[in-house]
Amino acid sequence: MSMVKESIDVDIPLHHVYNQWTQFEEFPSFMEGVEDVRQLDDKHCHWRTKVGGVEREFDTEIVDQLPDERISWRTVGGDAKQKGVVTFQSLDEGHTRVILAMDFQPEGMAERAGDMMGILDRRVKGDLRRFKGFIEERGRETGGWRGRITPGQAGSPGQTGSGTNLSGSVGLPMDE
């Protein structure tokens, strides 16, 4: 697996930044190559991506979610293998640092070469910049989900949930 870690400071209060990040179905608005994200329940999403002409579909599961602090996830099926965490830190009353760390398994020669050239690092950095612009233009989130998910919590795809949520601090248990 390869690791990418990037961060960005957003000129919006922590609560609003966290709430926006929980709106996974909005991710195609600022994440390059993400065609569609469909929330299946509070813990699971189905993703469709197209990167470099290669289309992939996969499912993710939230492993740990603590409002205003972190969301960690892992893939649980499909064409991609990854796990990650996004953390949120209040810098002051009106500014938030978003830190994204992700492990992923490059597939095939082209992805391994792209990984060695730092393409994913640049893509994640660009996605974070676009997220910053997305929420700063609005000044507020488009919605939010404040539920708590703990590692090992029961749940399976297809269950209905009470809201929309995805993604997590480095070092969280990801392989439970």
PDB file of N, CA, C and O in Angstrom, residues 6 8 10 21 27-34 47 51 98 100 102 119-134:
ATOM      1  N   GLU A   6      -2.170  14.952   3.131  1.00  0.00           N
ATOM      2  CA  GLU A   6      -2.236  16.364   2.751  1.00  0.00           C
ATOM      3  C   GLU A   6      -3.130  17.095   3.742  1.00  0.00           C
ATOM      4  O   GLU A   6      -3.986  16.488   4.390  1.00  0.00           O
ATOM      5  N   ILE A   8      -5.102  21.216   4.562  1.00  0.00           N
ATOM      6  CA  ILE A   8      -5.447  22.552   4.088  1.00  0.00           C
ATOM      7  C   ILE A   8      -6.151  23.303   5.213  1.00  0.00           C
ATOM      8  O   ILE A   8      -6.849  22.695   6.029  1.00  0.00           O
ATOM      9  N   VAL A  10      -8.974  26.034   6.139  1.00  0.00           N
ATOM     10  CA  VAL A  10     -10.221  26.531   5.566  1.00  0.00           C
ATOM     11  C   VAL A  10     -10.707  27.701   6.420  1.00  0.00           C
ATOM     12  O   VAL A  10     -10.702  27.624   7.649  1.00  0.00           O
ATOM     13  N   TRP A  21     -18.158  17.996   5.162  1.00  0.00           N
ATOM     14  CA  TRP A  21     -17.435  16.779   4.772  1.00  0.00           C
ATOM     15  C   TRP A  21     -18.329  15.548   4.898  1.00  0.00           C
ATOM     16  O   TRP A  21     -18.133  14.567   4.190  1.00  0.00           O
ATOM     17  N   PHE A  27     -19.388  15.079  -2.935  1.00  0.00           N
ATOM     18  CA  PHE A  27     -17.970  14.923  -3.276  1.00  0.00           C
ATOM     19  C   PHE A  27     -17.671  15.121  -4.768  1.00  0.00           C
ATOM     20  O   PHE A  27     -16.645  15.707  -5.107  1.00  0.00           O
ATOM     21  N   PRO A  28     -18.526  14.663  -5.706  1.00  0.00           N
ATOM     22  CA  PRO A  28     -18.217  14.910  -7.121  1.00  0.00           C
ATOM     23  C   PRO A  28     -18.108  16.394  -7.465  1.00  0.00           C
ATOM     24  O   PRO A  28     -17.490  16.747  -8.477  1.00  0.00           O
ATOM     25  N   SER A  29     -18.656  17.268  -6.638  1.00  0.00           N
ATOM     26  CA  SER A  29     -18.575  18.713  -6.888  1.00  0.00           C
ATOM     27  C   SER A  29     -17.162  19.250  -6.729  1.00  0.00           C
ATOM     28  O   SER A  29     -16.835  20.307  -7.269  1.00  0.00           O
ATOM     29  N   PHE A  30     -16.303  18.556  -5.964  1.00  0.00           N
ATOM     30  CA  PHE A  30     -14.946  19.070  -5.744  1.00  0.00           C
ATOM     31  C   PHE A  30     -13.856  18.009  -5.839  1.00  0.00           C
ATOM     32  O   PHE A  30     -12.674  18.353  -5.789  1.00  0.00           O
ATOM     33  N   MET A  31     -14.196  16.745  -6.002  1.00  0.00           N
ATOM     34  CA  MET A  31     -13.180  15.699  -6.113  1.00  0.00           C
ATOM     35  C   MET A  31     -13.027  15.259  -7.559  1.00  0.00           C
ATOM     36  O   MET A  31     -13.973  14.728  -8.157  1.00  0.00           O
ATOM     37  N   GLU A  32     -11.856  15.497  -8.099  1.00  0.00           N
ATOM     38  CA  GLU A  32     -11.551  15.137  -9.478  1.00  0.00           C
ATOM     39  C   GLU A  32     -11.633  13.623  -9.654  1.00  0.00           C
ATOM     40  O   GLU A  32     -11.094  12.860  -8.855  1.00  0.00           O
ATOM     41  N   GLY A  33     -12.319  13.195 -10.688  1.00  0.00           N
ATOM     42  CA  GLY A  33     -12.422  11.774 -10.994  1.00  0.00           C
ATOM     43  C   GLY A  33     -13.548  11.052 -10.290  1.00  0.00           C
ATOM     44  O   GLY A  33     -13.844   9.909 -10.608  1.00  0.00           O
ATOM     45  N   VAL A  34     -14.198  11.700  -9.329  1.00  0.00           N
ATOM     46  CA  VAL A  34     -15.331  11.079  -8.645  1.00  0.00           C
ATOM     47  C   VAL A  34     -16.585  11.419  -9.446  1.00  0.00           C
ATOM     48  O   VAL A  34     -16.976  12.573  -9.538  1.00  0.00           O
ATOM     49  N   TRP A  47     -19.310   4.166  -4.556  1.00  0.00           N
ATOM     50  CA  TRP A  47     -18.578   5.153  -5.344  1.00  0.00           C
ATOM     51  C   TRP A  47     -18.444   4.694  -6.781  1.00  0.00           C
ATOM     52  O   TRP A  47     -18.219   3.517  -7.054  1.00  0.00           O
ATOM     53  N   VAL A  51     -10.788   7.682 -13.580  1.00  0.00           N
ATOM     54  CA  VAL A  51      -9.477   8.327 -13.500  1.00  0.00           C
ATOM     55  C   VAL A  51      -8.625   7.794 -14.643  1.00  0.00           C
ATOM     56  O   VAL A  51      -8.457   6.578 -14.775  1.00  0.00           O
ATOM     57  N   VAL A  98      -8.000  20.873   7.856  1.00  0.00           N
ATOM     58  CA  VAL A  98      -8.462  19.555   7.428  1.00  0.00           C
ATOM     59  C   VAL A  98      -7.222  18.770   7.027  1.00  0.00           C
ATOM     60  O   VAL A  98      -6.429  19.224   6.194  1.00  0.00           O
ATOM     61  N   LEU A 100      -6.014  15.025   5.638  1.00  0.00           N
ATOM     62  CA  LEU A 100      -6.442  13.774   5.016  1.00  0.00           C
ATOM     63  C   LEU A 100      -5.246  12.853   4.870  1.00  0.00           C
ATOM     64  O   LEU A 100      -4.222  13.257   4.316  1.00  0.00           O
ATOM     65  N   MET A 102      -4.408   8.796   3.602  1.00  0.00           N
ATOM     66  CA  MET A 102      -5.031   7.668   2.929  1.00  0.00           C
ATOM     67  C   MET A 102      -3.977   6.661   2.488  1.00  0.00           C
ATOM     68  O   MET A 102      -2.946   7.038   1.940  1.00  0.00           O
ATOM     69  N   ILE A 119       1.285  11.469  -8.479  1.00  0.00           N
ATOM     70  CA  ILE A 119       0.041  11.959  -9.071  1.00  0.00           C
ATOM     71  C   ILE A 119      -1.098  11.975  -8.051  1.00  0.00           C
ATOM     72  O   ILE A 119      -1.863  12.942  -7.981  1.00  0.00           O
ATOM     73  N   LEU A 120      -1.232  10.935  -7.238  1.00  0.00           N
ATOM     74  CA  LEU A 120      -2.310  10.917  -6.249  1.00  0.00           C
ATOM     75  C   LEU A 120      -2.132  12.025  -5.218  1.00  0.00           C
ATOM     76  O   LEU A 120      -3.104  12.678  -4.830  1.00  0.00           O
ATOM     77  N   ASP A 121      -0.895  12.261  -4.795  1.00  0.00           N
ATOM     78  CA  ASP A 121      -0.643  13.356  -3.846  1.00  0.00           C
ATOM     79  C   ASP A 121      -1.150  14.682  -4.408  1.00  0.00           C
ATOM     80  O   ASP A 121      -1.811  15.452  -3.705  1.00  0.00           O
ATOM     81  N   ARG A 122      -0.853  14.938  -5.679  1.00  0.00           N
ATOM     82  CA  ARG A 122      -1.303  16.182  -6.309  1.00  0.00           C
ATOM     83  C   ARG A 122      -2.824  16.217  -6.453  1.00  0.00           C
ATOM     84  O   ARG A 122      -3.450  17.259  -6.270  1.00  0.00           O
ATOM     85  N   ARG A 123      -3.416  15.074  -6.754  1.00  0.00           N
ATOM     86  CA  ARG A 123      -4.875  15.022  -6.897  1.00  0.00           C
ATOM     87  C   ARG A 123      -5.537  15.315  -5.558  1.00  0.00           C
ATOM     88  O   ARG A 123      -6.494  16.083  -5.486  1.00  0.00           O
ATOM     89  N   VAL A 124      -5.052  14.698  -4.479  1.00  0.00           N
ATOM     90  CA  VAL A 124      -5.633  14.928  -3.149  1.00  0.00           C
ATOM     91  C   VAL A 124      -5.466  16.391  -2.752  1.00  0.00           C
ATOM     92  O   VAL A 124      -6.394  17.019  -2.236  1.00  0.00           O
ATOM     93  N   LYS A 125      -4.298  16.950  -3.013  1.00  0.00           N
ATOM     94  CA  LYS A 125      -4.071  18.369  -2.710  1.00  0.00           C
ATOM     95  C   LYS A 125      -5.066  19.242  -3.485  1.00  0.00           C
ATOM     96  O   LYS A 125      -5.652  20.172  -2.928  1.00  0.00           O
ATOM     97  N   GLY A 126      -5.286  18.930  -4.753  1.00  0.00           N
ATOM     98  CA  GLY A 126      -6.255  19.667  -5.562  1.00  0.00           C
ATOM     99  C   GLY A 126      -7.675  19.500  -5.044  1.00  0.00           C
ATOM    100  O   GLY A 126      -8.448  20.458  -5.002  1.00  0.00           O
ATOM    101  N   ASP A 127      -8.028  18.272  -4.645  1.00  0.00           N
ATOM    102  CA  ASP A 127      -9.364  18.024  -4.092  1.00  0.00           C
ATOM    103  C   ASP A 127      -9.591  18.850  -2.832  1.00  0.00           C
ATOM    104  O   ASP A 127     -10.669  19.420  -2.631  1.00  0.00           O
ATOM    105  N   LEU A 128      -8.580  18.928  -1.971  1.00  0.00           N
ATOM    106  CA  LEU A 128      -8.706  19.730  -0.749  1.00  0.00           C
ATOM    107  C   LEU A 128      -8.849  21.216  -1.078  1.00  0.00           C
ATOM    108  O   LEU A 128      -9.637  21.921  -0.449  1.00  0.00           O
ATOM    109  N   ARG A 129      -8.095  21.694  -2.068  1.00  0.00           N
ATOM    110  CA  ARG A 129      -8.234  23.098  -2.488  1.00  0.00           C
ATOM    111  C   ARG A 129      -9.645  23.371  -3.008  1.00  0.00           C
ATOM    112  O   ARG A 129     -10.251  24.400  -2.710  1.00  0.00           O
ATOM    113  N   ARG A 130     -10.167  22.425  -3.805  1.00  0.00           N
ATOM    114  CA  ARG A 130     -11.525  22.601  -4.330  1.00  0.00           C
ATOM    115  C   ARG A 130     -12.565  22.515  -3.212  1.00  0.00           C
ATOM    116  O   ARG A 130     -13.573  23.231  -3.238  1.00  0.00           O
ATOM    117  N   PHE A 131     -12.344  21.649  -2.213  1.00  0.00           N
ATOM    118  CA  PHE A 131     -13.250  21.585  -1.057  1.00  0.00           C
ATOM    119  C   PHE A 131     -13.264  22.938  -0.340  1.00  0.00           C
ATOM    120  O   PHE A 131     -14.320  23.460   0.006  1.00  0.00           O
ATOM    121  N   LYS A 132     -12.078  23.494  -0.119  1.00  0.00           N
ATOM    122  CA  LYS A 132     -11.952  24.798   0.537  1.00  0.00           C
ATOM    123  C   LYS A 132     -12.777  25.845  -0.227  1.00  0.00           C
ATOM    124  O   LYS A 132     -13.569  26.573   0.360  1.00  0.00           O
ATOM    125  N   GLY A 133     -12.602  25.899  -1.540  1.00  0.00           N
ATOM    126  CA  GLY A 133     -13.360  26.845  -2.356  1.00  0.00           C
ATOM    127  C   GLY A 133     -14.856  26.576  -2.312  1.00  0.00           C
ATOM    128  O   GLY A 133     -15.666  27.505  -2.237  1.00  0.00           O
ATOM    129  N   PHE A 134     -15.217  25.287  -2.337  1.00  0.00           N
ATOM    130  CA  PHE A 134     -16.622  24.874  -2.320  1.00  0.00           C
ATOM    131  C   PHE A 134     -17.337  25.418  -1.085  1.00  0.00           C
ATOM    132  O   PHE A 134     -18.404  26.016  -1.190  1.00  0.00           O
TER     133      PHE A 134
END
